[in-house]
Coordinates of C-alpha atoms and ligand atoms in Angstrom, one line a residue:
X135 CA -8.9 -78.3 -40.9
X136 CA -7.7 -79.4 -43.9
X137 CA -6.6 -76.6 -46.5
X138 CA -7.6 -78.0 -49.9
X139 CA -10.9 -79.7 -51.1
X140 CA -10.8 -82.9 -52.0
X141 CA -11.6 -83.2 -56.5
X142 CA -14.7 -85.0 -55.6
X143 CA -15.9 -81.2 -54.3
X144 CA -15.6 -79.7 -57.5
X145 CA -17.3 -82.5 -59.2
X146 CA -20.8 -82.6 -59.8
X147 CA -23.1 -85.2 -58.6
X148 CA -24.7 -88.0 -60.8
X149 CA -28.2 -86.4 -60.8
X150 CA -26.5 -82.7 -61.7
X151 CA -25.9 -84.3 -65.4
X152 CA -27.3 -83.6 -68.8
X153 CA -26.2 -84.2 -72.2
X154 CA -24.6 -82.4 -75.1
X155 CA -25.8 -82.9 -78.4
X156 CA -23.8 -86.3 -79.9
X157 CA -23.9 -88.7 -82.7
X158 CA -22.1 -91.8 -83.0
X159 CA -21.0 -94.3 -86.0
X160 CA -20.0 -98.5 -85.3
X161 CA -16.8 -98.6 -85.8
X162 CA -16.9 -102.4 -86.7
X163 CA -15.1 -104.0 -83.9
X164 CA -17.2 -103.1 -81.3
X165 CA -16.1 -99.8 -80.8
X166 CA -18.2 -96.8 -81.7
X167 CA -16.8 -93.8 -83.3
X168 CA -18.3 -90.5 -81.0
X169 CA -18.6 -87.1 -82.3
X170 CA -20.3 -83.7 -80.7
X171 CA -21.7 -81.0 -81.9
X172 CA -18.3 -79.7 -83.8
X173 CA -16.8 -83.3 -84.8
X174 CA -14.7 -83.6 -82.1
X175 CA -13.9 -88.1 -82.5
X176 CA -13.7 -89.9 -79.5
X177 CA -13.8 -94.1 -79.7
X178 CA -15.5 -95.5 -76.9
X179 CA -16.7 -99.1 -76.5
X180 CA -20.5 -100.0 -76.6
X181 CA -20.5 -99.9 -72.6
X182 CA -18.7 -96.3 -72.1
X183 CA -21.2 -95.2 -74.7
X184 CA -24.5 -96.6 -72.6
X185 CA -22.9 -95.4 -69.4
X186 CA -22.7 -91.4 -71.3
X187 CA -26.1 -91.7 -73.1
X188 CA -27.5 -93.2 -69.4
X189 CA -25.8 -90.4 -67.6
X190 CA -24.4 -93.6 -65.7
X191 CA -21.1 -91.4 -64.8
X192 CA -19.4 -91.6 -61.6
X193 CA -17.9 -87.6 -61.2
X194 CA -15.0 -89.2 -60.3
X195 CA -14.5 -91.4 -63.1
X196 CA -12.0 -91.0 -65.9
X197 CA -15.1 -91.7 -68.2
X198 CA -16.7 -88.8 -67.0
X199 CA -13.3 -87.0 -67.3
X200 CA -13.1 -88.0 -71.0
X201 CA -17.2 -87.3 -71.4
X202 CA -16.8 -83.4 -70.2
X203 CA -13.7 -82.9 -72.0
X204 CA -15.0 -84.1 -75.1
X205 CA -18.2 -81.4 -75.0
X206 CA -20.6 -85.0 -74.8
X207 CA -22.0 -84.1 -71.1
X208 CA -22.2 -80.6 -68.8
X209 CA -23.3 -79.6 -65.6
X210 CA -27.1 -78.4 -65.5
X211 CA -27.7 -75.2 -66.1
X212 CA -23.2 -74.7 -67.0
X213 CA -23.1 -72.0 -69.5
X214 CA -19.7 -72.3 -70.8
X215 CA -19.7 -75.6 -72.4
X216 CA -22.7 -74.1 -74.7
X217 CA -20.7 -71.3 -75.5
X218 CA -17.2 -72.5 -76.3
X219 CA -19.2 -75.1 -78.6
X220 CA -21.1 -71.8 -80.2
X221 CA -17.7 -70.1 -80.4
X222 CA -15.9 -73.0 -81.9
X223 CA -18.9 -73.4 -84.5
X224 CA -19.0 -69.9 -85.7
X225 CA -15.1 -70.5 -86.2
X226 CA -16.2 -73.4 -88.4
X227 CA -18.6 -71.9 -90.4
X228 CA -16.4 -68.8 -91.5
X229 CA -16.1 -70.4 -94.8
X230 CA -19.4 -68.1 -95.3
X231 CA -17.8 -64.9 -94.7
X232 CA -15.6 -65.5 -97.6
X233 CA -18.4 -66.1 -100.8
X234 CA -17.5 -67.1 -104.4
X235 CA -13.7 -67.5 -104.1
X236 CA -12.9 -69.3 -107.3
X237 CA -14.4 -68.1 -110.6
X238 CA -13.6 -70.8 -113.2
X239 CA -13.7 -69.4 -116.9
X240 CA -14.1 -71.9 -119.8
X241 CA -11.3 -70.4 -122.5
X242 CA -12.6 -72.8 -125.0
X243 CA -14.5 -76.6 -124.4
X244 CA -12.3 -77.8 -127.5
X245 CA -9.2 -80.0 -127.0
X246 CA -6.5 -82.3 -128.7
X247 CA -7.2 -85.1 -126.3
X248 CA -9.7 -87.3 -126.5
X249 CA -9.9 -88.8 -123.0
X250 CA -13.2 -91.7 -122.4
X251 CA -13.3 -90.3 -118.8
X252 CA -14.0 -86.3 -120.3
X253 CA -16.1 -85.1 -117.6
X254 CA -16.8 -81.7 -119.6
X255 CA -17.8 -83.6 -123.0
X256 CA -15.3 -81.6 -125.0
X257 CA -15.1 -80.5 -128.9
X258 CA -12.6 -81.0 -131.1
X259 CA -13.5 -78.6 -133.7
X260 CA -15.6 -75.1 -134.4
X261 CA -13.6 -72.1 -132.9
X262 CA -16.1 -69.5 -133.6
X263 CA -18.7 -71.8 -131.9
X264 CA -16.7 -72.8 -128.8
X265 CA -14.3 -70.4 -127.7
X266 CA -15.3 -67.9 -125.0
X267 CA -14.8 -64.3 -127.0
X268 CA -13.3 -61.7 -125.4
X269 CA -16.4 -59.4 -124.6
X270 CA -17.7 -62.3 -122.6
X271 CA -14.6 -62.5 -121.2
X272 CA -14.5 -58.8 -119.7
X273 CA -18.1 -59.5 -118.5
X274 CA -16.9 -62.5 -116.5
X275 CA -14.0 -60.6 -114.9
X276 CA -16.5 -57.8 -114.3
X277 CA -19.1 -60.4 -112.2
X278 CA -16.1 -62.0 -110.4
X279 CA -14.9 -58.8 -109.1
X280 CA -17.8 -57.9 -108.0
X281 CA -18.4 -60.3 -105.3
X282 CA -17.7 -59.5 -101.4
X283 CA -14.2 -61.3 -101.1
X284 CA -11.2 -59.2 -101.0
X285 CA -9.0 -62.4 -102.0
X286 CA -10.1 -63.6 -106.1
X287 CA -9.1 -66.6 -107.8
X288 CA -9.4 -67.0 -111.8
X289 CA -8.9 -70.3 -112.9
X290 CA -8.9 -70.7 -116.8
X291 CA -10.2 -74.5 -117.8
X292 CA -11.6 -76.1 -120.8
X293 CA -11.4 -78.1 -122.9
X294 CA -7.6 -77.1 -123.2
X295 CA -7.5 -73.6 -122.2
X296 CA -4.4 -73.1 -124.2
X297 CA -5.9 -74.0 -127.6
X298 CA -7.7 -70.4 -126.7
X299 CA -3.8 -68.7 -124.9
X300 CA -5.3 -65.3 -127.2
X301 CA -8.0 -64.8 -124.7
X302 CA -5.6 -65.8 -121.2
X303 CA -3.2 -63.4 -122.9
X304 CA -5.5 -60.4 -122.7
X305 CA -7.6 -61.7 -120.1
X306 CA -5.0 -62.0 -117.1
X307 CA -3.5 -58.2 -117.1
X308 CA -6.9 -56.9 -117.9
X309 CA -8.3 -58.7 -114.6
X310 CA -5.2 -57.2 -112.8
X311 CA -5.7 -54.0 -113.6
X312 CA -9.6 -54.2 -113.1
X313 CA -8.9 -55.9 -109.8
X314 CA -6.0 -53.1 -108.5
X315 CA -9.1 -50.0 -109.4
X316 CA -11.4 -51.9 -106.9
X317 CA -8.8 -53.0 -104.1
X318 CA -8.9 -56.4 -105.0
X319 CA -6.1 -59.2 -104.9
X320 CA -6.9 -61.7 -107.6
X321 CA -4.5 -64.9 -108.5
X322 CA -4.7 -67.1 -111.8
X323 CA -4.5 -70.8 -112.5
X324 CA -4.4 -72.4 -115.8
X325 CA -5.8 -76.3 -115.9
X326 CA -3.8 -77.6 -118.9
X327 CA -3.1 -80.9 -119.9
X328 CA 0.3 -79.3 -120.8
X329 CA 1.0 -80.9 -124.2
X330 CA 0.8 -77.2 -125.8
X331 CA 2.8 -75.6 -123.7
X332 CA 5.7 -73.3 -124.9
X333 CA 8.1 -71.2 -123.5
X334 CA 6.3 -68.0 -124.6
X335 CA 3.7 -69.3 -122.3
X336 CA 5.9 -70.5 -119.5
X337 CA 7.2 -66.7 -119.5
X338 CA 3.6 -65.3 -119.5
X339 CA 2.7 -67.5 -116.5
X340 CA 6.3 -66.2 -114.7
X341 CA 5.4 -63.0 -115.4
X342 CA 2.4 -63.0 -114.5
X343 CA 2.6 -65.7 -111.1
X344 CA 0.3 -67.9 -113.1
X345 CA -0.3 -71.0 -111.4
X346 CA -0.3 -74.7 -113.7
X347 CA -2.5 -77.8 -112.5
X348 CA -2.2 -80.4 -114.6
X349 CA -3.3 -84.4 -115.0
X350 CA -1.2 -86.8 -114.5
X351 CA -2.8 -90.2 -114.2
X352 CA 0.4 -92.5 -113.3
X353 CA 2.7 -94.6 -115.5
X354 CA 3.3 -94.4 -119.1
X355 CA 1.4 -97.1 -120.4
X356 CA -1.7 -95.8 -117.8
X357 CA -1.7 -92.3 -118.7
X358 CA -2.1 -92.5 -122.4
X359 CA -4.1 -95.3 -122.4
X360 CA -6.5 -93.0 -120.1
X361 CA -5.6 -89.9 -122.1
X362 CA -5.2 -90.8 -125.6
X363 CA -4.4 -88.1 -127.9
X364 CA -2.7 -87.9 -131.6
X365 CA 0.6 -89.8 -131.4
X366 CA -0.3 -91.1 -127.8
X367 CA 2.3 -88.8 -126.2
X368 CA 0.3 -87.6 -123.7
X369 CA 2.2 -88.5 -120.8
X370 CA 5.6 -87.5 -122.7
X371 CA 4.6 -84.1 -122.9
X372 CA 2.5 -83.4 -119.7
X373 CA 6.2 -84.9 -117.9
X374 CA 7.9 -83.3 -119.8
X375 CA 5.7 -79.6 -119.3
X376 CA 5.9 -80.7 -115.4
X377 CA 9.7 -80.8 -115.7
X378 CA 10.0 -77.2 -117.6
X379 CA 7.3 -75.4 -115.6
X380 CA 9.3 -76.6 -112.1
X381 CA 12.2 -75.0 -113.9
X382 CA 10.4 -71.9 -115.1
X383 CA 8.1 -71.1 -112.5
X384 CA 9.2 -72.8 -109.2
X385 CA 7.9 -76.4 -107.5
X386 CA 5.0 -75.2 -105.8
X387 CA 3.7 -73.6 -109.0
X388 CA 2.1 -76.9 -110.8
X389 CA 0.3 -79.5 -108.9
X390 CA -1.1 -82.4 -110.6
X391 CA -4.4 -84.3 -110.7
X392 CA -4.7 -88.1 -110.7
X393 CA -8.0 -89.7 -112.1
X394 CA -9.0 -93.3 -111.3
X395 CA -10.3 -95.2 -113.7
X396 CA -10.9 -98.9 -113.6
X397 CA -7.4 -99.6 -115.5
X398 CA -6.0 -97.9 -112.2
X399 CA -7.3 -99.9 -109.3
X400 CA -4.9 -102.5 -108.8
X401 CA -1.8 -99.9 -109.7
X402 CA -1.9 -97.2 -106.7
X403 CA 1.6 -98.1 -105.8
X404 CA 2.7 -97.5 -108.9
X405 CA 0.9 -94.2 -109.8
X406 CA 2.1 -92.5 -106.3
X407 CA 6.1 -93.6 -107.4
X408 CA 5.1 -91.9 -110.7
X409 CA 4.4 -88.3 -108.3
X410 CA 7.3 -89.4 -106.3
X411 CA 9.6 -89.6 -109.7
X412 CA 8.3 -86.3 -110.9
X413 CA 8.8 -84.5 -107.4
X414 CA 5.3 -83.2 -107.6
X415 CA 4.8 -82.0 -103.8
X416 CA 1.9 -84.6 -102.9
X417 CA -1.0 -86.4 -104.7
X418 CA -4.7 -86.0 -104.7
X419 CA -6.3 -89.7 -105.2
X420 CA -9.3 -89.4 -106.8
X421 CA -12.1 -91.0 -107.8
X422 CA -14.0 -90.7 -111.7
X423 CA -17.4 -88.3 -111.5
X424 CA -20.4 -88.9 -113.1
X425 CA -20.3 -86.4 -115.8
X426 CA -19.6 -86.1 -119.3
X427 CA -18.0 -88.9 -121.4
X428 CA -17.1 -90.6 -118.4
X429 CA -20.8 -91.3 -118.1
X430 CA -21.3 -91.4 -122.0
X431 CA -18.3 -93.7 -122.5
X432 CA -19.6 -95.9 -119.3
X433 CA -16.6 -95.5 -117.6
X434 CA -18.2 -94.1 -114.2
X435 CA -20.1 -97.5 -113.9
X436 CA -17.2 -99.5 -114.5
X437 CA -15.9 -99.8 -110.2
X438 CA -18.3 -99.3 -107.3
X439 CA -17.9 -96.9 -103.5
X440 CA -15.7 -100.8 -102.1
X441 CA -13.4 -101.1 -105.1
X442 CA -12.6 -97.6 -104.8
X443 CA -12.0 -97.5 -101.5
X444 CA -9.6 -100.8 -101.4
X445 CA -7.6 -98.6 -104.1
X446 CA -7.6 -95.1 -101.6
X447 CA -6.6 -97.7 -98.3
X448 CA -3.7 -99.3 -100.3
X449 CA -2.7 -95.5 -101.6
X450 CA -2.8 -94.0 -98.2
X451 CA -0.8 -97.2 -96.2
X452 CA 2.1 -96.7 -98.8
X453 CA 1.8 -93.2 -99.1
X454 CA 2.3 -93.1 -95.2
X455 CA 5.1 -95.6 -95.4
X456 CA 6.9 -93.4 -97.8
X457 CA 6.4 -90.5 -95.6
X458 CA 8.0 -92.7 -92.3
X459 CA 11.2 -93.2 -94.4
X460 CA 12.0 -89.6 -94.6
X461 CA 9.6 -88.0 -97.7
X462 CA 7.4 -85.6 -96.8
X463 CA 4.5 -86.3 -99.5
X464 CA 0.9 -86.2 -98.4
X465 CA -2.1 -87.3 -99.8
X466 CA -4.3 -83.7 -99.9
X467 CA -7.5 -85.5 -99.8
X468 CA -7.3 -87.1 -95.8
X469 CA -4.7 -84.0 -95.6
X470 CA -7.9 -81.6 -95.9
X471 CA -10.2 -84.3 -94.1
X472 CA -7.7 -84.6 -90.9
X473 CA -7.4 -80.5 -91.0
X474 CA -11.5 -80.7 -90.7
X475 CA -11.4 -83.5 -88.5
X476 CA -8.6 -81.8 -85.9
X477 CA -8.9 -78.0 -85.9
X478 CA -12.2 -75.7 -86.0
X479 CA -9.6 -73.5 -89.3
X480 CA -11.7 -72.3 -92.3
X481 CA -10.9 -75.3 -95.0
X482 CA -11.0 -73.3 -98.8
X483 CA -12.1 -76.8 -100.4
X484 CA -15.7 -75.9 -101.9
X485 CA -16.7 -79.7 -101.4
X486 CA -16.1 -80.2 -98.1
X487 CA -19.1 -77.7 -96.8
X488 CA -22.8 -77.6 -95.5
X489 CA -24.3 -74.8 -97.2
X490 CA -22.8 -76.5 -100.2
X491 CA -20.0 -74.8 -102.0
X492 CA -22.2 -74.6 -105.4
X493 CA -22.5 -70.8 -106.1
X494 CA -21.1 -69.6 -102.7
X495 CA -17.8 -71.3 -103.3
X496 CA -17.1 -71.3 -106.7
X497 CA -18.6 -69.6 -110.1
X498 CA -18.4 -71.1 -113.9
X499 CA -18.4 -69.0 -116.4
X500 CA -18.9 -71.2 -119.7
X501 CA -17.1 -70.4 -123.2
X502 CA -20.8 -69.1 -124.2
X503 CA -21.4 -66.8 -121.4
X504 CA -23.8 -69.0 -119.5
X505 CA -23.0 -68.8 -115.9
X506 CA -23.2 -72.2 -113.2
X507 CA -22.9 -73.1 -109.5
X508 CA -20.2 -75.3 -110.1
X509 CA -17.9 -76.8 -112.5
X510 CA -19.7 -80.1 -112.4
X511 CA -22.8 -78.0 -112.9
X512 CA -21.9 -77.1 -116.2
X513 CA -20.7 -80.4 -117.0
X514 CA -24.1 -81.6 -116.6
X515 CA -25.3 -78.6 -118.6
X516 CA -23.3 -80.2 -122.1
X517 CA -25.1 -83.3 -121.1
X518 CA -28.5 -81.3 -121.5
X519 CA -29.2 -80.9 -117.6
X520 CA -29.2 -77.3 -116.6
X521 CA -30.4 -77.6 -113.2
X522 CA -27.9 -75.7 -112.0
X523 CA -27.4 -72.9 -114.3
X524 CA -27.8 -69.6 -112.6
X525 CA -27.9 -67.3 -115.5
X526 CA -26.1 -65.2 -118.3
X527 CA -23.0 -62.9 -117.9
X528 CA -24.6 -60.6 -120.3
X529 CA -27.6 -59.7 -118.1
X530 CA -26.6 -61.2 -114.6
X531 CA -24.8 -59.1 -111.6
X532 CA -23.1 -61.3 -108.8
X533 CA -25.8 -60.6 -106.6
X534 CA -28.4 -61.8 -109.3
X535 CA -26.8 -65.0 -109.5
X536 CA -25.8 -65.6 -105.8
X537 CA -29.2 -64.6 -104.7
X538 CA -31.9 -66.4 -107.4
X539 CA -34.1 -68.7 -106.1
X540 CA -32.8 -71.5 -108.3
X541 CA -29.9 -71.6 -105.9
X542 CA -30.9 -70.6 -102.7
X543 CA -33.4 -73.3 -103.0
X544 CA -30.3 -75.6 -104.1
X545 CA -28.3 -74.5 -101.3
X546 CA -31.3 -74.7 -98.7
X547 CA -32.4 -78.6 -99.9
X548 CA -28.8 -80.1 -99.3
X549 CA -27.9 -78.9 -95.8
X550 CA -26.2 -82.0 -94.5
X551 CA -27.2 -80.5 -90.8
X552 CA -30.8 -81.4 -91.0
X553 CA -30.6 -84.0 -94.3
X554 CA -31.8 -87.2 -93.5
X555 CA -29.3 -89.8 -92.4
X556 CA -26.7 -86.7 -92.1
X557 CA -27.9 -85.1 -89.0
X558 CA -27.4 -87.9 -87.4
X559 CA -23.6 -89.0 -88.9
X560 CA -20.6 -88.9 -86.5
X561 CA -19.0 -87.7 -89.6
X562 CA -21.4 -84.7 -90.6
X563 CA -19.4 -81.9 -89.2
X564 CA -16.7 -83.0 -91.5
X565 CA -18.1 -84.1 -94.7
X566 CA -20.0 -82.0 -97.6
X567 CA -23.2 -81.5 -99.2
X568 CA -22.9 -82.9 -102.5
X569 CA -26.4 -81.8 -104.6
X570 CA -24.7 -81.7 -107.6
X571 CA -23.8 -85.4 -107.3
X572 CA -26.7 -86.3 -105.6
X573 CA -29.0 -84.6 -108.3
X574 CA -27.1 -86.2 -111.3
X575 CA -27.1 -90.1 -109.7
X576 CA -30.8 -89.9 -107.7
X577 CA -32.1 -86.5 -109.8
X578 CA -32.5 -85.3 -105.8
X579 CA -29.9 -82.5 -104.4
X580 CA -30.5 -84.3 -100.7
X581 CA -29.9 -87.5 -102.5
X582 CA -30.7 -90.9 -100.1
X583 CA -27.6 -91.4 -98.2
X584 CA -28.1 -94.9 -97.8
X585 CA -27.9 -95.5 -101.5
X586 CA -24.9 -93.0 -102.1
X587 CA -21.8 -94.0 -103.8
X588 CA -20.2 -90.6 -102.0
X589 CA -21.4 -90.9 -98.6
X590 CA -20.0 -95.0 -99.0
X591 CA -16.7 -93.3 -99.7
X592 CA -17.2 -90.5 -97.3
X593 CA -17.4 -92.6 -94.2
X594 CA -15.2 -95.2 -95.7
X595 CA -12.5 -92.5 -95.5
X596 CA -13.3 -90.9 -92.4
X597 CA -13.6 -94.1 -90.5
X598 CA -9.9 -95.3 -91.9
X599 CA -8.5 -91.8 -91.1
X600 CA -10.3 -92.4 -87.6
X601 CA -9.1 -95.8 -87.3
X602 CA -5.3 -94.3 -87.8
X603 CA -5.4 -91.4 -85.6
X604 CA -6.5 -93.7 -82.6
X605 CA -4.7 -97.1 -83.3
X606 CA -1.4 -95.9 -84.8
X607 CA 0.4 -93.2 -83.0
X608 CA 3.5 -92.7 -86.0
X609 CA 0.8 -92.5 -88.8
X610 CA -1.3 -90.1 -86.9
X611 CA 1.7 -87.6 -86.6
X612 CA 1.9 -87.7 -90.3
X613 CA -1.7 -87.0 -90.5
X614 CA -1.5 -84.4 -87.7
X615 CA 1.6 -82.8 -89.7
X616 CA -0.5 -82.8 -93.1
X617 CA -3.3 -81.1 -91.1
X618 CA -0.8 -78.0 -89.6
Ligands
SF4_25 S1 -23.0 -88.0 -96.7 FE1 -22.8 -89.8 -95.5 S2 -20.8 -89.6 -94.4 FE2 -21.5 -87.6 -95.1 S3 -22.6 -86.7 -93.4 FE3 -24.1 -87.6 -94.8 S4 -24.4 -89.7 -93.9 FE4 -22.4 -88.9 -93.0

C-alpha cells in the first residue's frame, strides 16, 4: 500500500467546478487582462480564458492551478474561497471607517498670479469680499473636529492662502488647541504658490510642522509661461521658496504639483529633470481639470484622453529609467495605482474610491462660509454650478452635511460597483468614482463611461501599469517598491 495519495486525489473533478465572480479587459495583443472580485490581474490568452469561463479545466492542469489561486474558480459548495474574498474586501473598503479626513479651508480666493489654467477662478482684488474672516474660520475648525476620525488634516488653499497668513496665523494654534480638548490629532498643509513666502512664515510652518505643497510646472520658460504673474518670476521664486523651505523645514516637508497644459506635452522629459534638479522626492504627472479658467480660458479643450496619455507613457518609461540608474524617484500617481492594484492596504487618495471620496473623503470650506463635497465642487460653485454644495458653516453640523440627501444621493448614483460599463471593468476595483467630473463634462454624476475622457485615461493607465508588471520584471520591482 502506498503511503501518500497521489495530487490528483485532492483535486476536484471537472464536473465539481463553478465560478468566482470575474471581469476581464482586451489587452490588445490577444491577451486579456483578468481580474476577480478584489482586482487581483491575471493575463491569460483568449483560449485559457474560454477554457475558465467553460469550466474546461483539467484538476491537474497548471491552468486550473493559476484559475484557483487567482480566486476565478472554487470547488462547489468550498466555503473558504468566499470568505477570504469577503475578508480581503472588507480590508479594501476600510477607507469608510475613516470619514472626512482632509478639510480644505479657502484663506482667501484672491492671488498675484494670474494663471489661464485657474481651476478655482480666482480674484485679484476686494479683501473684505474674499477673504474667509476669522469667525468663519473658528466655525470651520469647529465642523472639522467634529467628524468621527481621530487623525485631522487642515489644508489651507486659495487663491494664495498667504495673501490671507492673518487668518493661518491664528487659525493653526487655535485648531491645536481645540483639537488637544477633544483627543484629536490634527496636521496642517499650506497650498502656496510660494512667491510670498518669508522667513517669518518659514518659522511659523517649523514651529508649527506645517506642511508646503506647491506648483511647479517644469522649466523656466514653461512655468511662467503657464503661471504668469507681475514680473514673470514665478518660477524664480516658487524654486527658490522650494530651496528655503527644504532648508527650513526638512525635504519631506514640501511636495510639488505639476499641471499639464498643452505647452507641456512634448516636454515630460524635461519637466521630470526640472523635479530631479530641485530634489523634490517624486512627481505627480497630471492632467488639466475641467474647472475654472482652465475651462473659461479653453485650456481644458486644448489636448484630448490619447495626447495625454502619450505624455504620462513617455513620463513613466523615463521616470523608470531614472530610477534603474540608482535614483529613487517615483511617479505618485501609478505609485498609488500599483499599491491598489497589489495589496488589499487602505489608499488615503479621495479619488481613487467607490463610494466616492466627495463629502466622505474631503470637506471645503469656502472663504464665504459655504461648505462643498470637494474641492473641485466648489470650483464649479465660482462657475455658478452648486450641485455639490452641502450647506453653510453657520448653520450646518458635520453630520448635517455628511448626512443631507444632496449627497447621499451623489454618493449613491456614482457607485462604480453597479455603474454601467464599471461593473463589468477589470479595472473597477481599482479606479474611482468621479461624479464631480462626470457631472461637470456630461451634467450626470454616473457619467457614460464610454464617452469619458477619465475612464480613457483610467484604463490607459492601468493597462500600461499592467502591461509592465507582467512583461518587464526590473520595472515591475520599481513599481512593486513604489507600492511598499
Ligand atoms: S471609469 Fe472606466 S476604467 Fe474606471 S471602472 Fe469605470 S469603466 Fe473601468
Amino acid at each position: 500500500m502506498t503511503r501518500f495519495q497521489p495530487p490528483s486525489s485532492f483535486q476536484p473533478a471537472a464536473g465539481e467546478l463553478e465560478l468566482l465572480p470575474l471581469r476581464f479587459e482586451r489587452l490588445g495583443d490577444g491577451r486579456f487582462i483578468v481580474s476577480n472580485l478584489v482586482g487581483d490581474l491575471v493575463t491569460l490568452s483568449g483560449l485559457e480564458l474560454g477554457r475558465i469561463t467553460a469550466l474546461d479545466l483539467d484538476p491537474a492542469s497548471e491552468l486550473y492551478v493559476l484559475a484557483a489561486e487567482k480566486l476565478l474558480v472554487m470547488r462547489k459548495g468550498q466555503r473558504a474561497p468566499l470568505q477570504l474574498l469577503a475578508m480581503r474586501l472588507r480590508s479594501r473598503m476600510t477607507f469608510l471607517q475613516h470619514p472626512s479626513q482632509l478639510h480644505i479651508l479657502v484663506a482667501t480666493l484672491r492671488c498675484e498670479h494670474s494663471c489661464p489654467y485657474c481651476q478655482v477662478s480666482r480674484r485679484s482684488a476686494d479683501r473684505e469680499r474674499y477673504d474667509m474672516s476669522w469667525e468663519t474660520a473658528v466655525k470651520a475648525i469647529e465642523v472639522a473636529l467634529s467628524s468621527p476620525s481621530r487623525h485631522i488634516k487642515l489644508e489651507f488653499q486659495g487663491g494664495e492662502p498667504l495673501l490671507n497668513f492673518e487668518l493661518i496665523e491664528r487659525a493653526v494654534p487655535h485648531a491645536k488647541e481645540r483639537a488637544a480638548a477633544v483627543g484629536k490629532e490634527v496636521e496642517f498643509v499650506i497650498t502656496t504658490n510660494l512667491a510670498l513666502l518669508t522667513d517669518e512664515i518659514l518659522a511659523f510652518c517649523r514651529t508649527h510642522n506645517v506642511q508646503l505643497s506647491t506648483s511647479l510646472d517644469g522649466p523656466a520658460d514653461l512655468h511662467n509661461r503657464n503661471r504668469p504673474r507681475p514680473g514673470g518670476n514665478s518660477h524664480e521664486l516658487a524654486t527658490a521658496g522650494i530651496r528655503r523651505a527644504q532648508v527650513a523645514l526638512g525635504k519631506d516637508r514640501v511636495g510639488a504639483l505639476m499641471t499639464t497644459t498643452e505647452r507641456s506635452l512634448g516636454r515630460v522629459e524635461e519637466i521630470v529633470d526640472e523635479y530631479l534638479r530641485l530634489d523634490l522626492d517624486g512627481i505627480f504627472l497630471r492632467p488639466l481639470s475641467p474647472y475654472g479658467f482652465a475651462v473659461k480660458t479653453k485650456q481644458f479643450f486644448k489636448y484630448g484622453a490619447s495626447d495625454w496619455l502619450d505624455f504620462y507613457e513617455r513620463g513613466l518609461r523615463y521616470i523608470l529609467k531614472v530610477n534603474r540608474e540608482g535614483r529613487n524617484f517615483p511617479e505618485f500617481y501609478a505609485a498609488l495605482l500599483v499599491r491598489r492594484m497589489l495589496t488589499d492596504r487602505r489608499v488615503g487618495y479621495v479619488d481613487l474610491r467607490s463610494p466616492a471620496g466627495i463629502g466622505l473623503g474631503a470637506l471645503v470650506y469656502n472663504y464665504d462660509g459655504k461648505v462643498f463635497a470637494s474641492d473641485e465642487g466648489r470650483m464649479l460653485a465660482e462657475m455658478g454650478d452648486r450641485t455639490f454644495e452641502l450647506g453653510d458653516v453657520e448653520d450646518a453640523s458635520y453630520a448635517s452635511l455628511i448626512l443631507s440627501d444632496k449627497l447621499v444621493d451623489l454618493v449613491g448614483a456614482s457607485l462604480t460597483q453597479c455603474a454601467p460599463q464599471c461593473s463589468t471593468c477589470a479595472f473597477e476595483p481599482h479606479c474611482g468614482a468621479d461624479p464631480v467630473y462626470h457631472h461637470t463634462t456630461q451634467n450626470d454624476p454616473v457619467g457614460i463611461k464610454p464617452l469619458s475622457e477619465f475612464c480613457a485615461r483610467q484604463k490607459g493607465i492601468m493597462t500600461l501599469i499592467t502591461r509592465l508588471l507582467e512583461d518587464s520584471p526590473e520595472d515591475a520591482a520599481i513599481l512593486r517598491r513604489w507600492a511598499a
